[in-house]
Amino acid sequence: NTEIFSMHDRKKLPKAAVDAALKKQTAEKIEKYKALTKQCFELRKQQAYTADSLKVLDKLLFINPECYTMWNFRREILQTLKEGKTSEETNKLWDDELKYNAGVVERRDAKCYGVWHHRRWVINELNDPEVEHKELGMCDKLLMASDCRNFHCWGYRLWIVERLEKAGKRTNQQEKDYLIEKVAQELENYSAWHYRARAIQQSTSSEGATEEAASEIIQEELDTALQAVATQITNQSAAFYSKWLLAKAEELGEKEAVAQFLDNCSELREDADAKDSKWLLLMTVYSATKEENAALRDECLDKLCEIDPKHVGYYNWCKAQRK
């Protein structure tokens, strides 16, 4: 029955007719994609390393950025096109490529390994700290606009930061400030906490770091992690960060910092809303490492078994480690 129904002055086809039209449309798209893919593989077979081939690849890789072989073909084309060009022409070639790549990331797929690998390759070819510094802005824009935890973007950003640090164009303090800002924007941003740990590791283990400075950094970070959980009692990312921090504090012999953190956790647990917080209980367990705190540790683990039965095996294992 192909009768057309009217609703709110809009014509509506029966579901069967819509499904048939959609299937036809999808089949046409598939055929076009298959033809485009065949054309690209044929061009590579012919070693057609030209600007026209690059335009054909523009279409294919935007439709399917997961086609890794075609990213390889694209690099072969670019290496050929840059030969014999002036410095200004070469820079434009790379600039256009970065713009195309950014378009794929922002409008098609921000979590494709091939796209980010290709971007690294272009940056390596350019080897220009000024361009690399601009890449930080691109990453920040992407993290703000879409997924602030996108580990592809964070991993690429770290790679750029390391290059800039080696070139003396970025300091560890600048990176720490940036990560403080990212954590403040979203307390449960796992990626920001993770890379914050890297910055702290650098600060406390660099050649110029004094014991006094390292102690101050660890104390400040422990306070920050606890404050994050106090602000958002379900914040597991800060709890996991504190676990790493406490291990770092033990490594540096910062026993007073660990003891102070335990006291702060216990004080915070006096609040009725925080008393049975899984993450605050775990932070207490992580910091109750001394034998004199064994009873408190076991008390918290018993409570965790009660409120989080899915992980009772892990909590019992934690208990066994003290015996």
Coordinates of C-alpha atoms in Angstrom, one line a residue:
N1 CA 0.0 0.0 0.0
T2 CA 1.7 3.2 -1.2
E3 CA -1.0 5.5 0.1
I4 CA 0.4 8.8 1.4
F5 CA -0.8 9.9 4.8
S6 CA -0.8 13.5 6.0
M7 CA 0.2 14.6 9.5
H8 CA 0.7 18.2 10.6
D9 CA 0.5 19.2 6.9
R10 CA 3.5 17.0 6.1
K11 CA 3.3 14.0 3.7
K12 CA 4.4 10.8 5.2
L13 CA 5.2 7.5 3.4
P14 CA 4.4 4.2 4.9
K15 CA 7.4 2.5 6.7
A16 CA 7.8 -0.2 4.0
A17 CA 8.2 2.5 1.4
V18 CA 10.7 4.5 3.5
D19 CA 12.7 1.3 4.2
A20 CA 12.8 0.5 0.5
A21 CA 14.0 4.0 -0.4
L22 CA 16.6 3.9 2.3
K23 CA 17.9 0.5 1.2
K24 CA 18.2 1.8 -2.4
Q25 CA 20.0 5.0 -1.2
T26 CA 22.4 2.9 0.9
A27 CA 23.1 0.5 -2.0
E28 CA 23.9 3.5 -4.3
K29 CA 26.4 4.9 -1.7
I30 CA 28.1 1.5 -1.3
E31 CA 28.6 1.2 -5.1
K32 CA 30.0 4.7 -5.3
Y33 CA 32.4 4.0 -2.4
K34 CA 33.5 0.7 -4.0
A35 CA 34.2 2.5 -7.2
L36 CA 36.1 5.2 -5.5
T37 CA 38.2 2.7 -3.5
K38 CA 38.9 0.7 -6.7
Q39 CA 40.0 4.0 -8.4
C40 CA 42.4 4.8 -5.6
F41 CA 44.0 1.4 -5.6
E42 CA 44.4 1.6 -9.3
L43 CA 46.1 5.0 -9.1
R44 CA 48.6 3.6 -6.5
K45 CA 49.3 0.6 -8.7
Q46 CA 50.0 3.0 -11.6
Q47 CA 52.2 5.1 -9.2
A48 CA 50.2 8.2 -10.1
Y49 CA 51.8 10.5 -7.5
T50 CA 50.0 13.6 -8.6
A51 CA 47.9 16.5 -7.2
D52 CA 44.9 15.0 -9.0
S53 CA 45.4 11.7 -7.2
L54 CA 45.5 13.6 -3.9
K55 CA 42.1 15.1 -4.7
V56 CA 40.6 11.7 -5.2
L57 CA 42.1 10.5 -1.9
D58 CA 40.6 13.6 -0.2
K59 CA 37.2 12.1 -1.0
L60 CA 37.9 8.5 0.0
L61 CA 39.7 9.2 3.3
F62 CA 37.0 11.6 4.4
I63 CA 34.4 8.8 3.8
N64 CA 36.6 6.1 5.4
P65 CA 39.6 7.4 7.3
E66 CA 40.3 3.8 8.5
C67 CA 41.7 2.9 5.1
Y68 CA 45.3 2.8 6.3
T69 CA 46.8 1.8 2.9
M70 CA 45.5 5.0 1.4
W71 CA 47.2 7.1 4.1
N72 CA 50.4 5.4 2.9
F73 CA 49.6 6.3 -0.7
R74 CA 48.9 9.9 0.4
R75 CA 52.4 10.1 2.0
E76 CA 54.0 8.7 -1.2
I77 CA 52.2 11.4 -3.2
L78 CA 53.2 14.2 -0.8
Q79 CA 56.9 13.1 -0.8
T80 CA 56.8 13.2 -4.6
L81 CA 55.0 16.6 -4.8
K82 CA 57.5 18.3 -2.5
E83 CA 60.4 17.6 -4.8
G84 CA 61.7 20.6 -6.7
K85 CA 59.5 23.0 -4.8
T86 CA 60.6 26.2 -3.1
S87 CA 60.6 26.5 0.7
E88 CA 57.4 28.6 0.5
E89 CA 55.7 26.1 -1.8
T90 CA 56.6 23.2 0.4
N91 CA 55.3 25.0 3.5
K92 CA 52.0 25.6 1.7
L93 CA 51.8 21.9 0.8
W94 CA 52.2 20.9 4.5
D95 CA 49.9 23.6 5.7
D96 CA 47.1 22.4 3.3
E97 CA 47.7 18.9 4.4
L98 CA 47.3 19.8 8.1
K99 CA 44.1 21.7 7.3
Y100 CA 42.7 18.7 5.4
N101 CA 43.7 16.3 8.3
A102 CA 42.1 18.7 10.8
G103 CA 38.9 18.6 8.8
V104 CA 38.8 14.8 9.0
V105 CA 39.5 14.9 12.7
E106 CA 36.9 17.6 13.5
R107 CA 34.1 16.6 11.1
R108 CA 34.6 12.9 10.4
D109 CA 36.5 10.8 13.0
A110 CA 38.5 12.2 16.0
K111 CA 39.4 8.7 17.2
C112 CA 41.1 7.1 14.1
Y113 CA 44.7 5.9 14.6
G114 CA 45.5 6.5 11.0
V115 CA 44.5 10.1 11.0
W116 CA 46.7 11.0 14.1
H117 CA 49.6 8.9 12.8
H118 CA 49.5 10.8 9.5
R119 CA 49.4 14.1 11.4
R120 CA 52.6 13.2 13.3
W121 CA 54.2 12.3 10.0
V122 CA 53.5 15.7 8.6
I123 CA 54.8 17.5 11.7
N124 CA 58.0 15.4 11.5
E125 CA 58.4 16.5 7.9
L126 CA 57.9 20.1 8.8
N127 CA 60.0 20.0 11.9
D128 CA 59.0 23.6 12.8
P129 CA 58.5 24.5 16.5
E130 CA 56.3 27.4 15.6
V131 CA 53.9 25.1 13.8
E132 CA 54.1 22.6 16.7
H133 CA 53.2 25.3 19.1
K134 CA 50.0 26.0 17.1
E135 CA 49.2 22.3 17.3
L136 CA 48.6 22.8 21.0
G137 CA 45.8 25.2 20.1
M138 CA 44.3 22.7 17.7
C139 CA 44.3 20.0 20.4
D140 CA 42.8 22.4 23.0
K141 CA 40.0 23.4 20.5
L142 CA 39.2 19.7 19.8
L143 CA 39.2 18.7 23.5
M144 CA 36.9 21.7 24.3
A145 CA 34.5 21.1 21.4
S146 CA 34.0 17.3 21.5
D147 CA 35.4 14.7 23.9
C148 CA 37.7 16.2 26.5
R149 CA 39.0 12.7 27.3
N150 CA 39.9 11.7 23.8
F151 CA 43.1 9.7 24.4
H152 CA 44.1 10.0 20.7
C153 CA 44.2 13.8 21.0
W154 CA 45.9 13.7 24.4
G155 CA 48.5 11.3 23.2
Y156 CA 49.3 13.4 20.2
R157 CA 49.4 16.5 22.4
L158 CA 51.9 14.9 24.7
W159 CA 54.1 14.0 21.7
I160 CA 54.0 17.7 20.6
V161 CA 54.8 18.9 24.2
E162 CA 57.8 16.6 24.4
R163 CA 59.1 17.9 21.1
L164 CA 58.6 21.5 22.3
E165 CA 60.3 20.7 25.6
K166 CA 63.3 19.3 23.8
A167 CA 63.5 22.5 21.7
G168 CA 63.3 24.6 24.8
K169 CA 60.0 26.1 23.6
R170 CA 57.8 24.9 26.5
T171 CA 58.4 24.4 30.3
N172 CA 57.2 21.8 32.7
Q173 CA 55.5 24.5 34.7
Q174 CA 53.5 25.6 31.7
E175 CA 52.3 22.1 31.2
K176 CA 51.4 21.8 34.9
D177 CA 49.4 25.0 34.7
Y178 CA 47.5 23.8 31.6
L179 CA 46.7 20.5 33.3
I180 CA 45.5 22.2 36.4
E181 CA 43.1 24.2 34.2
K182 CA 41.8 21.1 32.5
V183 CA 41.2 19.3 35.8
A184 CA 39.3 22.3 37.1
Q185 CA 37.1 22.3 34.0
E186 CA 36.1 18.7 34.6
L187 CA 37.1 17.0 37.8
E188 CA 36.6 13.5 36.3
N189 CA 38.8 14.0 33.3
Y190 CA 40.9 10.8 33.5
S191 CA 43.2 12.0 30.7
A192 CA 44.0 15.3 32.4
W193 CA 44.8 13.5 35.7
H194 CA 46.9 10.9 33.9
Y195 CA 49.1 13.5 32.1
R196 CA 49.2 15.6 35.3
A197 CA 51.0 12.6 36.8
R198 CA 53.6 12.8 34.0
A199 CA 54.2 16.5 34.7
I200 CA 54.6 15.8 38.5
Q201 CA 57.0 12.9 37.7
Q202 CA 59.1 15.2 35.7
S203 CA 59.0 18.0 38.4
T204 CA 60.1 15.6 41.2
S205 CA 62.7 13.6 39.4
S206 CA 64.5 16.2 37.3
E207 CA 68.2 16.9 38.0
G208 CA 67.5 20.3 39.5
A209 CA 64.6 19.2 41.8
T210 CA 65.5 19.5 45.5
E211 CA 64.0 17.3 48.2
E212 CA 62.2 20.3 49.7
A213 CA 60.7 21.2 46.4
A214 CA 59.6 17.6 45.6
S215 CA 58.0 17.4 49.1
E216 CA 56.1 20.6 48.6
I217 CA 54.8 19.4 45.2
I218 CA 53.6 16.1 46.5
Q219 CA 51.9 17.7 49.5
E220 CA 50.1 20.2 47.2
E221 CA 49.0 17.5 44.8
L222 CA 47.7 15.3 47.6
D223 CA 45.6 18.2 48.9
T224 CA 44.4 18.8 45.3
A225 CA 43.3 15.2 44.9
L226 CA 41.5 15.2 48.2
Q227 CA 39.8 18.5 47.5
A228 CA 38.6 17.1 44.1
V229 CA 36.9 14.1 45.9
A230 CA 35.5 16.4 48.6
T231 CA 34.0 18.5 45.9
Q232 CA 32.7 15.6 43.9
I233 CA 32.3 12.6 46.1
T234 CA 32.0 10.2 43.2
N235 CA 35.3 11.3 41.6
Q236 CA 37.1 8.0 41.0
S237 CA 39.7 9.6 38.7
A238 CA 41.1 11.8 41.5
A239 CA 41.1 8.7 43.8
F240 CA 43.2 6.7 41.4
Y241 CA 45.5 9.7 41.0
S242 CA 45.9 9.8 44.7
K243 CA 46.9 6.2 44.7
W244 CA 49.8 7.0 42.3
L245 CA 50.7 10.0 44.4
L246 CA 50.9 8.1 47.6
A247 CA 53.1 5.5 46.0
K248 CA 55.3 8.4 44.7
A249 CA 55.3 9.9 48.2
E250 CA 56.5 6.5 49.7
E251 CA 59.2 6.3 47.1
L252 CA 60.5 9.8 48.0
G253 CA 60.3 8.9 51.7
E254 CA 57.5 11.5 52.4
K255 CA 56.0 9.6 55.4
E256 CA 54.6 12.8 56.9
A257 CA 52.7 13.7 53.8
V258 CA 51.1 10.3 53.7
A259 CA 50.2 10.5 57.4
Q260 CA 48.7 14.0 56.9
F261 CA 46.7 12.7 53.9
L262 CA 45.3 9.9 56.0
D263 CA 44.3 12.3 58.8
N264 CA 42.6 14.5 56.2
C265 CA 40.7 11.5 54.7
S266 CA 39.5 10.5 58.2
E267 CA 38.4 14.1 58.9
L268 CA 36.5 14.3 55.6
R269 CA 34.8 11.0 56.4
E270 CA 33.2 12.5 59.5
D271 CA 30.8 14.3 57.1
A272 CA 27.6 12.3 56.8
D273 CA 27.6 12.5 53.0
A274 CA 31.2 11.4 52.6
K275 CA 31.3 8.7 55.3
D276 CA 30.4 5.8 53.0
S277 CA 32.0 7.1 49.8
K278 CA 33.6 4.2 48.0
W279 CA 36.4 6.4 46.7
L280 CA 37.2 8.1 50.0
L281 CA 37.3 4.8 51.7
L282 CA 39.7 3.5 49.1
M283 CA 41.9 6.7 49.5
T284 CA 41.9 5.9 53.2
V285 CA 43.0 2.3 52.5
Y286 CA 45.8 3.5 50.1
S287 CA 47.2 5.8 52.8
A288 CA 46.8 3.5 55.8
T289 CA 50.1 1.7 55.2
K290 CA 51.6 1.7 58.7
E291 CA 51.0 -1.3 61.0
E292 CA 49.4 1.0 63.5
N293 CA 46.7 1.9 61.0
A294 CA 45.9 -1.8 60.2
A295 CA 42.6 -1.7 62.1
L296 CA 41.4 1.4 60.3
R297 CA 42.4 -0.2 57.0
D298 CA 40.5 -3.4 57.7
E299 CA 37.5 -1.4 58.9
C300 CA 37.4 0.5 55.6
L301 CA 37.8 -2.7 53.5
D302 CA 35.0 -4.3 55.4
K303 CA 32.8 -1.3 54.6
L304 CA 33.8 -1.5 51.0
C305 CA 32.8 -5.2 50.9
E306 CA 29.4 -4.2 52.2
I307 CA 28.7 -1.3 49.8
D308 CA 30.5 -2.6 46.8
P309 CA 29.9 -6.4 46.7
K310 CA 30.9 -6.7 43.0
H311 CA 34.6 -6.1 44.0
V312 CA 34.6 -8.1 47.3
G313 CA 37.4 -10.4 45.9
Y314 CA 39.7 -7.4 45.4
Y315 CA 39.0 -6.0 48.9
N316 CA 39.7 -9.4 50.5
W317 CA 42.9 -9.6 48.5
C318 CA 43.9 -6.2 49.9
K319 CA 43.3 -7.5 53.4
A320 CA 45.4 -10.6 52.7
Q321 CA 48.4 -8.5 51.7
R322 CA 48.7 -7.1 55.2
K323 CA 48.9 -10.6 56.8

